[in-house]
């Protein structure tokens, strides 16, 4: 089946630093990838839609200057959390659509900001 | 605004005790309804996509059905390894996914 990977799986950083999370489609090309955030015992909230070769589309209330998204190739999208603060601590998950199959999610990245 | 409501929020089942999870939705231009399984600390695992009312799909002990207003995920003779949170999501005409809060299922041996 289709596989979406994320790296790193877990990251701990100091407040004020920036953190980059990678999302890769391993056996298919993805022109569009999606970034979600999930707080404990809550559902997934869509943050932004990442489009290969163009600007990302952000959901209302998501700061585009804080959550930088780059989709430089058909298999890689990155999410950079800039100047991270403790309230940014969360579980970040990406997904991609496999044509005629479904929408597949990565394993997630646990971000902890101290 | 798209809305997805899942019930019950939590469910405890004895091993072998079949049950159903409900996902009620309102969406503008349904493109698809998705079911996922999520284990703690992991990303959602794809189970099914349903596209039109009347459609049914099965995978091992799971069967998903769809009407114009809701979807059911039937778990037949569950085993402890079926314990997980089951997420329902709908995709609207703008290709955006809206998730419910999930059904947390615990199967007791």
mmCIF file with all atom_site columns, C-alpha atoms in Angstrom:
data_model
loop_
_atom_site.group_PDB
_atom_site.id
_atom_site.type_symbol
_atom_site.label_atom_id
_atom_site.label_alt_id
_atom_site.label_comp_id
_atom_site.label_asym_id
_atom_site.label_entity_id
_atom_site.label_seq_id
_atom_site.pdbx_PDB_ins_code
_atom_site.Cartn_x
_atom_site.Cartn_y
_atom_site.Cartn_z
_atom_site.occupancy
_atom_site.B_iso_or_equiv
_atom_site.pdbx_formal_charge
_atom_site.auth_seq_id
_atom_site.auth_comp_id
_atom_site.auth_asym_id
_atom_site.auth_atom_id
_atom_site.pdbx_PDB_model_num
ATOM 1   C CA . UNK A 1 1   ? 0.000   0.000   0.000  1.00 0.00 ? 1   UNK A CA 1
ATOM 2   C CA . UNK A 1 2   ? 0.873   3.667   -0.270 1.00 0.00 ? 2   UNK A CA 1
ATOM 3   C CA . UNK A 1 3   ? 3.322   4.904   2.319  1.00 0.00 ? 3   UNK A CA 1
ATOM 4   C CA . UNK A 1 4   ? 3.845   8.366   3.697  1.00 0.00 ? 4   UNK A CA 1
ATOM 5   C CA . UNK A 1 5   ? 6.815   8.929   5.983  1.00 0.00 ? 5   UNK A CA 1
ATOM 6   C CA . UNK A 1 6   ? 7.710   11.729  8.354  1.00 0.00 ? 6   UNK A CA 1
ATOM 7   C CA . UNK A 1 7   ? 10.970  12.778  9.919  1.00 0.00 ? 7   UNK A CA 1
ATOM 8   C CA . UNK A 1 8   ? 11.709  13.216  12.714 1.00 0.00 ? 8   UNK A CA 1
ATOM 9   C CA . UNK A 1 9   ? 9.192   11.163  14.672 1.00 0.00 ? 9   UNK A CA 1
ATOM 10  C CA . UNK A 1 10  ? 9.927   13.091  17.822 1.00 0.00 ? 10  UNK A CA 1
ATOM 11  C CA . UNK A 1 11  ? 11.675  16.405  18.514 1.00 0.00 ? 11  UNK A CA 1
ATOM 12  C CA . UNK A 1 12  ? 12.327  18.425  21.634 1.00 0.00 ? 12  UNK A CA 1
ATOM 13  C CA . UNK A 1 13  ? 13.529  21.994  21.260 1.00 0.00 ? 13  UNK A CA 1
ATOM 14  C CA . UNK A 1 14  ? 14.031  25.151  23.258 1.00 0.00 ? 14  UNK A CA 1
ATOM 15  C CA . UNK A 1 15  ? 11.611  28.028  23.036 1.00 0.00 ? 15  UNK A CA 1
ATOM 16  C CA . UNK A 1 16  ? 12.542  30.440  20.259 1.00 0.00 ? 16  UNK A CA 1
ATOM 17  C CA . UNK A 1 17  ? 14.195  27.913  17.967 1.00 0.00 ? 17  UNK A CA 1
ATOM 18  C CA . UNK A 1 18  ? 12.891  26.703  14.610 1.00 0.00 ? 18  UNK A CA 1
ATOM 19  C CA . UNK A 1 19  ? 12.044  23.112  13.797 1.00 0.00 ? 19  UNK A CA 1
ATOM 20  C CA . UNK A 1 20  ? 11.676  21.512  10.373 1.00 0.00 ? 20  UNK A CA 1
ATOM 21  C CA . UNK A 1 21  ? 9.488   18.458  9.775  1.00 0.00 ? 21  UNK A CA 1
ATOM 22  C CA . UNK A 1 22  ? 9.699   16.463  6.555  1.00 0.00 ? 22  UNK A CA 1
ATOM 23  C CA . UNK A 1 23  ? 6.891   14.567  4.874  1.00 0.00 ? 23  UNK A CA 1
ATOM 24  C CA . UNK A 1 24  ? 7.683   12.171  2.047  1.00 0.00 ? 24  UNK A CA 1
ATOM 25  C CA . UNK A 1 25  ? 5.592   10.029  -0.252 1.00 0.00 ? 25  UNK A CA 1
ATOM 26  C CA . UNK A 1 26  ? 7.633   6.869   -0.656 1.00 0.00 ? 26  UNK A CA 1
ATOM 27  C CA . UNK A 1 27  ? 6.116   5.005   -3.574 1.00 0.00 ? 27  UNK A CA 1
ATOM 28  C CA . UNK A 1 28  ? 4.001   7.577   -5.364 1.00 0.00 ? 28  UNK A CA 1
ATOM 29  C CA . UNK A 1 29  ? 4.049   11.198  -6.453 1.00 0.00 ? 29  UNK A CA 1
ATOM 30  C CA . UNK A 1 30  ? 1.966   13.703  -4.536 1.00 0.00 ? 30  UNK A CA 1
ATOM 31  C CA . UNK A 1 31  ? 1.211   17.084  -6.075 1.00 0.00 ? 31  UNK A CA 1
ATOM 32  C CA . UNK A 1 32  ? -0.759  17.965  -2.959 1.00 0.00 ? 32  UNK A CA 1
ATOM 33  C CA . UNK A 1 33  ? 0.013   17.179  0.662  1.00 0.00 ? 33  UNK A CA 1
ATOM 34  C CA . UNK A 1 34  ? -1.859  18.234  3.782  1.00 0.00 ? 34  UNK A CA 1
ATOM 35  C CA . UNK A 1 35  ? -0.580  19.239  7.218  1.00 0.00 ? 35  UNK A CA 1
ATOM 36  C CA . UNK A 1 36  ? -2.598  18.616  10.370 1.00 0.00 ? 36  UNK A CA 1
ATOM 37  C CA . UNK A 1 37  ? -2.143  19.265  14.062 1.00 0.00 ? 37  UNK A CA 1
ATOM 38  C CA . UNK A 1 38  ? -3.617  17.093  16.781 1.00 0.00 ? 38  UNK A CA 1
ATOM 39  C CA . UNK A 1 39  ? -3.804  17.973  20.472 1.00 0.00 ? 39  UNK A CA 1
ATOM 40  C CA . UNK A 1 40  ? -4.227  15.230  23.091 1.00 0.00 ? 40  UNK A CA 1
ATOM 41  C CA . UNK A 1 41  ? -7.597  13.491  22.929 1.00 0.00 ? 41  UNK A CA 1
ATOM 42  C CA . UNK A 1 42  ? -8.747  15.786  20.158 1.00 0.00 ? 42  UNK A CA 1
ATOM 43  C CA . UNK A 1 43  ? -9.302  15.234  16.476 1.00 0.00 ? 43  UNK A CA 1
ATOM 44  C CA . UNK A 1 44  ? -7.110  16.311  13.594 1.00 0.00 ? 44  UNK A CA 1
ATOM 45  C CA . UNK A 1 45  ? -7.233  19.951  12.588 1.00 0.00 ? 45  UNK A CA 1
ATOM 46  C CA . UNK A 1 46  ? -6.184  20.881  9.061  1.00 0.00 ? 46  UNK A CA 1
ATOM 47  C CA . UNK A 1 47  ? -3.489  23.554  9.100  1.00 0.00 ? 47  UNK A CA 1
ATOM 48  C CA . UNK A 1 48  ? -2.628  23.961  5.449  1.00 0.00 ? 48  UNK A CA 1
ATOM 49  C CA . UNK A 1 49  ? -2.624  22.428  2.006  1.00 0.00 ? 49  UNK A CA 1
ATOM 50  C CA . UNK A 1 50  ? 0.790   22.129  0.409  1.00 0.00 ? 50  UNK A CA 1
ATOM 51  C CA . UNK A 1 51  ? 0.944   22.368  -3.383 1.00 0.00 ? 51  UNK A CA 1
ATOM 52  C CA . UNK A 1 52  ? 3.991   21.315  -5.371 1.00 0.00 ? 52  UNK A CA 1
ATOM 53  C CA . UNK A 1 53  ? 5.605   24.288  -7.058 1.00 0.00 ? 53  UNK A CA 1
ATOM 54  C CA . UNK A 1 54  ? 3.259   26.897  -5.606 1.00 0.00 ? 54  UNK A CA 1
ATOM 55  C CA . UNK A 1 55  ? 2.328   28.575  -2.356 1.00 0.00 ? 55  UNK A CA 1
ATOM 56  C CA . UNK A 1 56  ? 0.572   26.682  0.377  1.00 0.00 ? 56  UNK A CA 1
ATOM 57  C CA . UNK A 1 57  ? -3.023  27.413  1.280  1.00 0.00 ? 57  UNK A CA 1
ATOM 58  C CA . UNK A 1 58  ? -3.504  28.034  4.996  1.00 0.00 ? 58  UNK A CA 1
ATOM 59  C CA . UNK A 1 59  ? -6.636  27.477  7.038  1.00 0.00 ? 59  UNK A CA 1
ATOM 60  C CA . UNK A 1 60  ? -8.203  30.383  8.852  1.00 0.00 ? 60  UNK A CA 1
ATOM 61  C CA . UNK A 1 61  ? -6.362  31.181  12.065 1.00 0.00 ? 61  UNK A CA 1
ATOM 62  C CA . UNK A 1 62  ? -3.088  29.497  11.056 1.00 0.00 ? 62  UNK A CA 1
ATOM 63  C CA . UNK A 1 63  ? -0.178  31.939  10.865 1.00 0.00 ? 63  UNK A CA 1
ATOM 64  C CA . UNK A 1 64  ? 1.628   31.425  7.581  1.00 0.00 ? 64  UNK A CA 1
ATOM 65  C CA . UNK A 1 65  ? 4.745   33.242  8.804  1.00 0.00 ? 65  UNK A CA 1
ATOM 66  C CA . UNK A 1 66  ? 4.990   30.932  11.779 1.00 0.00 ? 66  UNK A CA 1
ATOM 67  C CA . UNK A 1 67  ? 4.280   27.669  9.983  1.00 0.00 ? 67  UNK A CA 1
ATOM 68  C CA . UNK A 1 68  ? 6.329   27.783  6.790  1.00 0.00 ? 68  UNK A CA 1
ATOM 69  C CA . UNK A 1 69  ? 5.479   25.153  4.208  1.00 0.00 ? 69  UNK A CA 1
ATOM 70  C CA . UNK A 1 70  ? 7.607   24.224  1.231  1.00 0.00 ? 70  UNK A CA 1
ATOM 71  C CA . UNK A 1 71  ? 6.653   21.619  -1.371 1.00 0.00 ? 71  UNK A CA 1
ATOM 72  C CA . UNK A 1 72  ? 9.733   21.566  -3.548 1.00 0.00 ? 72  UNK A CA 1
ATOM 73  C CA . UNK A 1 73  ? 9.247   18.209  -5.233 1.00 0.00 ? 73  UNK A CA 1
ATOM 74  C CA . UNK A 1 74  ? 6.533   15.682  -6.008 1.00 0.00 ? 74  UNK A CA 1
ATOM 75  C CA . UNK A 1 75  ? 7.604   13.523  -3.071 1.00 0.00 ? 75  UNK A CA 1
ATOM 76  C CA . UNK A 1 76  ? 8.592   16.011  -0.354 1.00 0.00 ? 76  UNK A CA 1
ATOM 77  C CA . UNK A 1 77  ? 6.831   18.678  1.670  1.00 0.00 ? 77  UNK A CA 1
ATOM 78  C CA . UNK A 1 78  ? 8.343   20.384  4.704  1.00 0.00 ? 78  UNK A CA 1
ATOM 79  C CA . UNK A 1 79  ? 6.754   22.217  7.606  1.00 0.00 ? 79  UNK A CA 1
ATOM 80  C CA . UNK A 1 80  ? 8.965   24.613  9.558  1.00 0.00 ? 80  UNK A CA 1
ATOM 81  C CA . UNK A 1 81  ? 7.730   25.860  12.905 1.00 0.00 ? 81  UNK A CA 1
ATOM 82  C CA . UNK A 1 82  ? 9.546   29.164  13.359 1.00 0.00 ? 82  UNK A CA 1
ATOM 83  C CA . UNK A 1 83  ? 10.353  30.658  16.755 1.00 0.00 ? 83  UNK A CA 1
ATOM 84  C CA . UNK A 1 84  ? 8.591   27.790  18.469 1.00 0.00 ? 84  UNK A CA 1
ATOM 85  C CA . UNK A 1 85  ? 6.892   28.332  21.828 1.00 0.00 ? 85  UNK A CA 1
ATOM 86  C CA . UNK A 1 86  ? 5.453   25.849  24.334 1.00 0.00 ? 86  UNK A CA 1
ATOM 87  C CA . UNK A 1 87  ? 1.941   26.367  22.952 1.00 0.00 ? 87  UNK A CA 1
ATOM 88  C CA . UNK A 1 88  ? 3.190   24.972  19.624 1.00 0.00 ? 88  UNK A CA 1
ATOM 89  C CA . UNK A 1 89  ? 3.824   21.625  21.290 1.00 0.00 ? 89  UNK A CA 1
ATOM 90  C CA . UNK A 1 90  ? 1.589   19.152  19.502 1.00 0.00 ? 90  UNK A CA 1
ATOM 91  C CA . UNK A 1 91  ? 1.411   16.130  17.223 1.00 0.00 ? 91  UNK A CA 1
ATOM 92  C CA . UNK A 1 92  ? 1.929   17.155  13.593 1.00 0.00 ? 92  UNK A CA 1
ATOM 93  C CA . UNK A 1 93  ? 0.754   14.798  10.858 1.00 0.00 ? 93  UNK A CA 1
ATOM 94  C CA . UNK A 1 94  ? 0.935   15.042  7.083  1.00 0.00 ? 94  UNK A CA 1
ATOM 95  C CA . UNK A 1 95  ? -1.142  13.273  4.470  1.00 0.00 ? 95  UNK A CA 1
ATOM 96  C CA . UNK A 1 96  ? -1.267  12.777  0.731  1.00 0.00 ? 96  UNK A CA 1
ATOM 97  C CA . UNK A 1 97  ? -3.852  11.588  -1.738 1.00 0.00 ? 97  UNK A CA 1
ATOM 98  C CA . UNK A 1 98  ? -3.242  8.448   -3.752 1.00 0.00 ? 98  UNK A CA 1
ATOM 99  C CA . UNK A 1 99  ? -5.284  8.684   -6.933 1.00 0.00 ? 99  UNK A CA 1
ATOM 100 C CA . UNK A 1 100 ? -8.234  6.264   -7.004 1.00 0.00 ? 100 UNK A CA 1
ATOM 101 C CA . UNK A 1 101 ? -7.211  4.869   -3.619 1.00 0.00 ? 101 UNK A CA 1
ATOM 102 C CA . UNK A 1 102 ? -7.562  7.210   -0.705 1.00 0.00 ? 102 UNK A CA 1
ATOM 103 C CA . UNK A 1 103 ? -5.853  9.743   1.520  1.00 0.00 ? 103 UNK A CA 1
ATOM 104 C CA . UNK A 1 104 ? -2.933  8.307   3.470  1.00 0.00 ? 104 UNK A CA 1
ATOM 105 C CA . UNK A 1 105 ? -1.327  9.738   6.577  1.00 0.00 ? 105 UNK A CA 1
ATOM 106 C CA . UNK A 1 106 ? 2.204   9.747   7.850  1.00 0.00 ? 106 UNK A CA 1
ATOM 107 C CA . UNK A 1 107 ? 3.164   8.383   11.290 1.00 0.00 ? 107 UNK A CA 1
ATOM 108 C CA . UNK A 1 108 ? 3.248   11.856  12.835 1.00 0.00 ? 108 UNK A CA 1
ATOM 109 C CA . UNK A 1 109 ? 5.857   14.027  14.556 1.00 0.00 ? 109 UNK A CA 1
ATOM 110 C CA . UNK A 1 110 ? 5.637   14.765  18.263 1.00 0.00 ? 110 UNK A CA 1
ATOM 111 C CA . UNK A 1 111 ? 6.958   18.295  18.910 1.00 0.00 ? 111 UNK A CA 1
ATOM 112 C CA . UNK A 1 112 ? 7.746   19.359  22.457 1.00 0.00 ? 112 UNK A CA 1
ATOM 113 C CA . UNK A 1 113 ? 8.871   22.939  23.029 1.00 0.00 ? 113 UNK A CA 1
ATOM 114 C CA . UNK A 1 114 ? 10.503  23.600  26.380 1.00 0.00 ? 114 UNK A CA 1
ATOM 115 C CA . UNK B 2 1   ? -19.448 24.544  7.403  1.00 0.00 ? 1   UNK B CA 1
ATOM 116 C CA . UNK B 2 2   ? -18.814 20.828  7.198  1.00 0.00 ? 2   UNK B CA 1
ATOM 117 C CA . UNK B 2 3   ? -19.668 18.936  10.378 1.00 0.00 ? 3   UNK B CA 1
ATOM 118 C CA . UNK B 2 4   ? -18.868 15.403  11.439 1.00 0.00 ? 4   UNK B CA 1
ATOM 119 C CA . UNK B 2 5   ? -20.268 13.884  14.629 1.00 0.00 ? 5   UNK B CA 1
ATOM 120 C CA . UNK B 2 6   ? -19.207 10.475  15.852 1.00 0.00 ? 6   UNK B CA 1
ATOM 121 C CA . UNK B 2 7   ? -21.002 8.391   18.464 1.00 0.00 ? 7   UNK B CA 1
ATOM 122 C CA . UNK B 2 8   ? -20.496 6.889   20.909 1.00 0.00 ? 8   UNK B CA 1
ATOM 123 C CA . UNK B 2 9   ? -17.375 8.749   22.032 1.00 0.00 ? 9   UNK B CA 1
ATOM 124 C CA . UNK B 2 10  ? -16.139 5.689   23.896 1.00 0.00 ? 10  UNK B CA 1
ATOM 125 C CA . UNK B 2 11  ? -17.139 2.054   23.773 1.00 0.00 ? 11  UNK B CA 1
ATOM 126 C CA . UNK B 2 12  ? -16.063 -0.978  25.792 1.00 0.00 ? 12  UNK B CA 1
ATOM 127 C CA . UNK B 2 13  ? -16.744 -4.342  24.236 1.00 0.00 ? 13  UNK B CA 1
ATOM 128 C CA . UNK B 2 14  ? -16.207 -7.893  25.334 1.00 0.00 ? 14  UNK B CA 1
ATOM 129 C CA . UNK B 2 15  ? -14.189 -9.919  22.879 1.00 0.00 ? 15  UNK B CA 1
ATOM 130 C CA . UNK B 2 16  ? -16.615 -11.324 20.322 1.00 0.00 ? 16  UNK B CA 1
ATOM 131 C CA . UNK B 2 17  ? -19.331 -8.753  21.074 1.00 0.00 ? 17  UNK B CA 1
ATOM 132 C CA . UNK B 2 18  ? -20.224 -7.139  17.744 1.00 0.00 ? 18  UNK B CA 1
ATOM 133 C CA . UNK B 2 19  ? -21.157 -3.461  17.625 1.00 0.00 ? 19  UNK B CA 1
ATOM 134 C CA . UNK B 2 20  ? -21.471 -0.441  15.344 1.00 0.00 ? 20  UNK B CA 1
ATOM 135 C CA . UNK B 2 21  ? -19.947 3.031   15.338 1.00 0.00 ? 21  UNK B CA 1
ATOM 136 C CA . UNK B 2 22  ? -21.872 5.960   13.919 1.00 0.00 ? 22  UNK B CA 1
ATOM 137 C CA . UNK B 2 23  ? -20.656 8.938   11.898 1.00 0.00 ? 23  UNK B CA 1
ATOM 138 C CA . UNK B 2 24  ? -23.238 11.614  11.079 1.00 0.00 ? 24  UNK B CA 1
ATOM 139 C CA . UNK B 2 25  ? -22.258 14.354  8.684  1.00 0.00 ? 25  UNK B CA 1
ATOM 140 C CA . UNK B 2 26  ? -23.297 17.504  6.912  1.00 0.00 ? 26  UNK B CA 1
ATOM 141 C CA . UNK B 2 27  ? -21.144 18.542  4.008  1.00 0.00 ? 27  UNK B CA 1
ATOM 142 C CA . UNK B 2 28  ? -21.300 20.710  0.942  1.00 0.00 ? 28  UNK B CA 1
ATOM 143 C CA . UNK B 2 29  ? -20.715 18.467  -2.027 1.00 0.00 ? 29  UNK B CA 1
ATOM 144 C CA . UNK B 2 30  ? -19.549 15.159  -0.558 1.00 0.00 ? 30  UNK B CA 1
ATOM 145 C CA . UNK B 2 31  ? -16.559 13.837  -2.481 1.00 0.00 ? 31  UNK B CA 1
ATOM 146 C CA . UNK B 2 32  ? -15.898 10.958  -0.152 1.00 0.00 ? 32  UNK B CA 1
ATOM 147 C CA . UNK B 2 33  ? -16.243 9.659   3.405  1.00 0.00 ? 33  UNK B CA 1
ATOM 148 C CA . UNK B 2 34  ? -13.180 8.124   5.012  1.00 0.00 ? 34  UNK B CA 1
ATOM 149 C CA . UNK B 2 35  ? -12.672 5.804   7.959  1.00 0.00 ? 35  UNK B CA 1
ATOM 150 C CA . UNK B 2 36  ? -9.318  5.569   9.731  1.00 0.00 ? 36  UNK B CA 1
ATOM 151 C CA . UNK B 2 37  ? -7.955  3.693   12.683 1.00 0.00 ? 37  UNK B CA 1
ATOM 152 C CA . UNK B 2 38  ? -5.582  5.567   15.002 1.00 0.00 ? 38  UNK B CA 1
ATOM 153 C CA . UNK B 2 39  ? -3.470  4.019   17.729 1.00 0.00 ? 39  UNK B CA 1
ATOM 154 C CA . UNK B 2 40  ? -1.994  6.208   20.510 1.00 0.00 ? 40  UNK B CA 1
ATOM 155 C CA . UNK B 2 41  ? 0.979   8.262   19.339 1.00 0.00 ? 41  UNK B CA 1
ATOM 156 C CA . UNK B 2 42  ? 0.607   7.201   15.709 1.00 0.00 ? 42  UNK B CA 1
ATOM 157 C CA . UNK B 2 43  ? -0.823  8.640   12.530 1.00 0.00 ? 43  UNK B CA 1
ATOM 158 C CA . UNK B 2 44  ? -4.222  7.513   11.231 1.00 0.00 ? 44  UNK B CA 1
ATOM 159 C CA . UNK B 2 45  ? -4.223  4.238   9.317  1.00 0.00 ? 45  UNK B CA 1
ATOM 160 C CA . UNK B 2 46  ? -6.422  4.246   6.213  1.00 0.00 ? 46  UNK B CA 1
ATOM 161 C CA . UNK B 2 47  ? -9.336  1.790   6.303  1.00 0.00 ? 47  UNK B CA 1
ATOM 162 C CA . UNK B 2 48  ? -12.020 2.727   3.778  1.00 0.00 ? 48  UNK B CA 1
ATOM 163 C CA . UNK B 2 49  ? -13.269 5.366   1.367  1.00 0.00 ? 49  UNK B CA 1
ATOM 164 C CA . UNK B 2 50  ? -16.975 5.466   0.543  1.00 0.00 ? 50  UNK B CA 1
ATOM 165 C CA . UNK B 2 51  ? -18.238 7.652   -2.276 1.00 0.00 ? 51  UNK B CA 1
ATOM 166 C CA . UNK B 2 52  ? -21.995 7.241   -2.615 1.00 0.00 ? 52  UNK B CA 1
ATOM 167 C CA . UNK B 2 53  ? -25.048 6.268   -0.591 1.00 0.00 ? 53  UNK B CA 1
ATOM 168 C CA . UNK B 2 54  ? -25.588 2.534   -0.529 1.00 0.00 ? 54  UNK B CA 1
ATOM 169 C CA . UNK B 2 55  ? -21.926 1.703   -0.887 1.00 0.00 ? 55  UNK B CA 1
ATOM 170 C CA . UNK B 2 56  ? -20.406 -0.879  1.454  1.00 0.00 ? 56  UNK B CA 1
ATOM 171 C CA . UNK B 2 57  ? -16.823 -2.017  1.984  1.00 0.00 ? 57  UNK B CA 1
ATOM 172 C CA . UNK B 2 58  ? -15.340 -4.753  4.123  1.00 0.00 ? 58  UNK B CA 1
ATOM 173 C CA . UNK B 2 59  ? -11.946 -5.562  5.551  1.00 0.00 ? 59  UNK B CA 1
ATOM 174 C CA . UNK B 2 60  ? -11.503 -8.478  7.921  1.00 0.00 ? 60  UNK B CA 1
ATOM 175 C CA . UNK B 2 61  ? -13.852 -7.820  10.881 1.00 0.00 ? 61  UNK B CA 1
ATOM 176 C CA . UNK B 2 62  ? -14.765 -4.308  9.743  1.00 0.00 ? 62  UNK B CA 1
ATOM 177 C CA . UNK B 2 63  ? -17.565 -3.260  7.436  1.00 0.00 ? 63  UNK B CA 1
ATOM 178 C CA . UNK B 2 64  ? -18.364 0.326   6.483  1.00 0.00 ? 64  UNK B CA 1
ATOM 179 C CA . UNK B 2 65  ? -21.682 1.519   5.070  1.00 0.00 ? 65  UNK B CA 1
ATOM 180 C CA . UNK B 2 66  ? -22.869 4.900   3.826  1.00 0.00 ? 66  UNK B CA 1
ATOM 181 C CA . UNK B 2 67  ? -26.208 6.712   3.586  1.00 0.00 ? 67  UNK B CA 1
ATOM 182 C CA . UNK B 2 68  ? -26.891 10.308  2.596  1.00 0.00 ? 68  UNK B CA 1
ATOM 183 C CA . UNK B 2 69  ? -26.583 11.462  6.202  1.00 0.00 ? 69  UNK B CA 1
ATOM 184 C CA . UNK B 2 70  ? -24.431 8.965   8.040  1.00 0.00 ? 70  UNK B CA 1
ATOM 185 C CA . UNK B 2 71  ? -21.976 6.141   7.908  1.00 0.00 ? 71  UNK B CA 1
ATOM 186 C CA . UNK B 2 72  ? -21.613 3.099   10.122 1.00 0.00 ? 72  UNK B CA 1
ATOM 187 C CA . UNK B 2 73  ? -18.535 1.092   10.914 1.00 0.00 ? 73  UNK B CA 1
ATOM 188 C CA . UNK B 2 74  ? -19.571 -2.381  11.996 1.00 0.00 ? 74  UNK B CA 1
ATOM 189 C CA . UNK B 2 75  ? -17.120 -4.418  14.030 1.00 0.00 ? 75  UNK B CA 1
ATOM 190 C CA . UNK B 2 76  ? -17.943 -8.113  13.935 1.00 0.00 ? 76  UNK B CA 1
ATOM 191 C CA . UNK B 2 77  ? -16.663 -10.399 16.695 1.00 0.00 ? 77  UNK B CA 1
ATOM 192 C CA . UNK B 2 78  ? -13.968 -7.938  17.764 1.00 0.00 ? 78  UNK B CA 1
ATOM 193 C CA . UNK B 2 79  ? -10.626 -8.989  19.185 1.00 0.00 ? 79  UNK B CA 1
ATOM 194 C CA . UNK B 2 80  ? -8.435  -7.060  21.655 1.00 0.00 ? 80  UNK B CA 1
ATOM 195 C CA . UNK B 2 81  ? -6.218  -5.936  18.773 1.00 0.00 ? 81  UNK B CA 1
ATOM 196 C CA . UNK B 2 82  ? -9.189  -4.014  17.370 1.00 0.00 ? 82  UNK B CA 1
ATOM 197 C CA . UNK B 2 83  ? -8.865  -1.616  20.307 1.00 0.00 ? 83  UNK B CA 1
ATOM 198 C CA . UNK B 2 84  ? -8.157  1.836   18.849 1.00 0.00 ? 84  UNK B CA 1
ATOM 199 C CA . UNK B 2 85  ? -9.732  5.182   18.067 1.00 0.00 ? 85  UNK B CA 1
ATOM 200 C CA . UNK B 2 86  ? -11.709 5.098   14.824 1.00 0.00 ? 86  UNK B CA 1
ATOM 201 C CA . UNK B 2 87  ? -11.863 8.381   12.950 1.00 0.00 ? 87  UNK B CA 1
ATOM 202 C CA . UNK B 2 88  ? -14.417 9.421   10.370 1.00 0.00 ? 88  UNK B CA 1
ATOM 203 C CA . UNK B 2 89  ? -13.757 12.236  7.896  1.00 0.00 ? 89  UNK B CA 1
ATOM 204 C CA . UNK B 2 90  ? -15.631 13.780  4.998  1.00 0.00 ? 90  UNK B CA 1
ATOM 205 C CA . UNK B 2 91  ? -14.129 15.467  1.977  1.00 0.00 ? 91  UNK B CA 1
ATOM 206 C CA . UNK B 2 92  ? -16.060 18.401  0.557  1.00 0.00 ? 92  UNK B CA 1
ATOM 207 C CA . UNK B 2 93  ? -16.190 19.946  -2.887 1.00 0.00 ? 93  UNK B CA 1
ATOM 208 C CA . UNK B 2 94  ? -13.082 21.997  -2.090 1.00 0.00 ? 94  UNK B CA 1
ATOM 209 C CA . UNK B 2 95  ? -11.055 18.826  -1.372 1.00 0.00 ? 95  UNK B CA 1
ATOM 210 C CA . UNK B 2 96  ? -10.853 19.621  2.332  1.00 0.00 ? 96  UNK B CA 1
ATOM 211 C CA . UNK B 2 97  ? -11.160 16.896  4.955  1.00 0.00 ? 97  UNK B CA 1
ATOM 212 C CA . UNK B 2 98  ? -13.200 17.486  8.111  1.00 0.00 ? 98  UNK B CA 1
ATOM 213 C CA . UNK B 2 99  ? -12.739 14.988  10.926 1.00 0.00 ? 99  UNK B CA 1
ATOM 214 C CA . UNK B 2 100 ? -14.985 13.848  13.722 1.00 0.00 ? 100 UNK B CA 1
ATOM 215 C CA . UNK B 2 101 ? -13.640 13.500  17.255 1.00 0.00 ? 101 UNK B CA 1
ATOM 216 C CA . UNK B 2 102 ? -13.416 9.741   16.963 1.00 0.00 ? 102 UNK B CA 1
ATOM 217 C CA . UNK B 2 103 ? -14.851 6.613   18.548 1.00 0.00 ? 103 UNK B CA 1
ATOM 218 C CA . UNK B 2 104 ? -12.523 5.197   21.189 1.00 0.00 ? 104 UNK B CA 1
ATOM 219 C CA . UNK B 2 105 ? -12.997 1.436   21.251 1.00 0.00 ? 105 UNK B CA 1
ATOM 220 C CA . UNK B 2 106 ? -11.635 -0.899  23.920 1.00 0.00 ? 106 UNK B CA 1
ATOM 221 C CA . UNK B 2 107 ? -12.077 -4.642  23.451 1.00 0.00 ? 107 UNK B CA 1
ATOM 222 C CA . UNK B 2 108 ? -11.717 -6.637  26.641 1.00 0.00 ? 108 UNK B CA 1
ATOM 223 C CA . UNK B 2 109 ? -10.417 -10.220 26.442 1.00 0.00 ? 109 UNK B CA 1
#
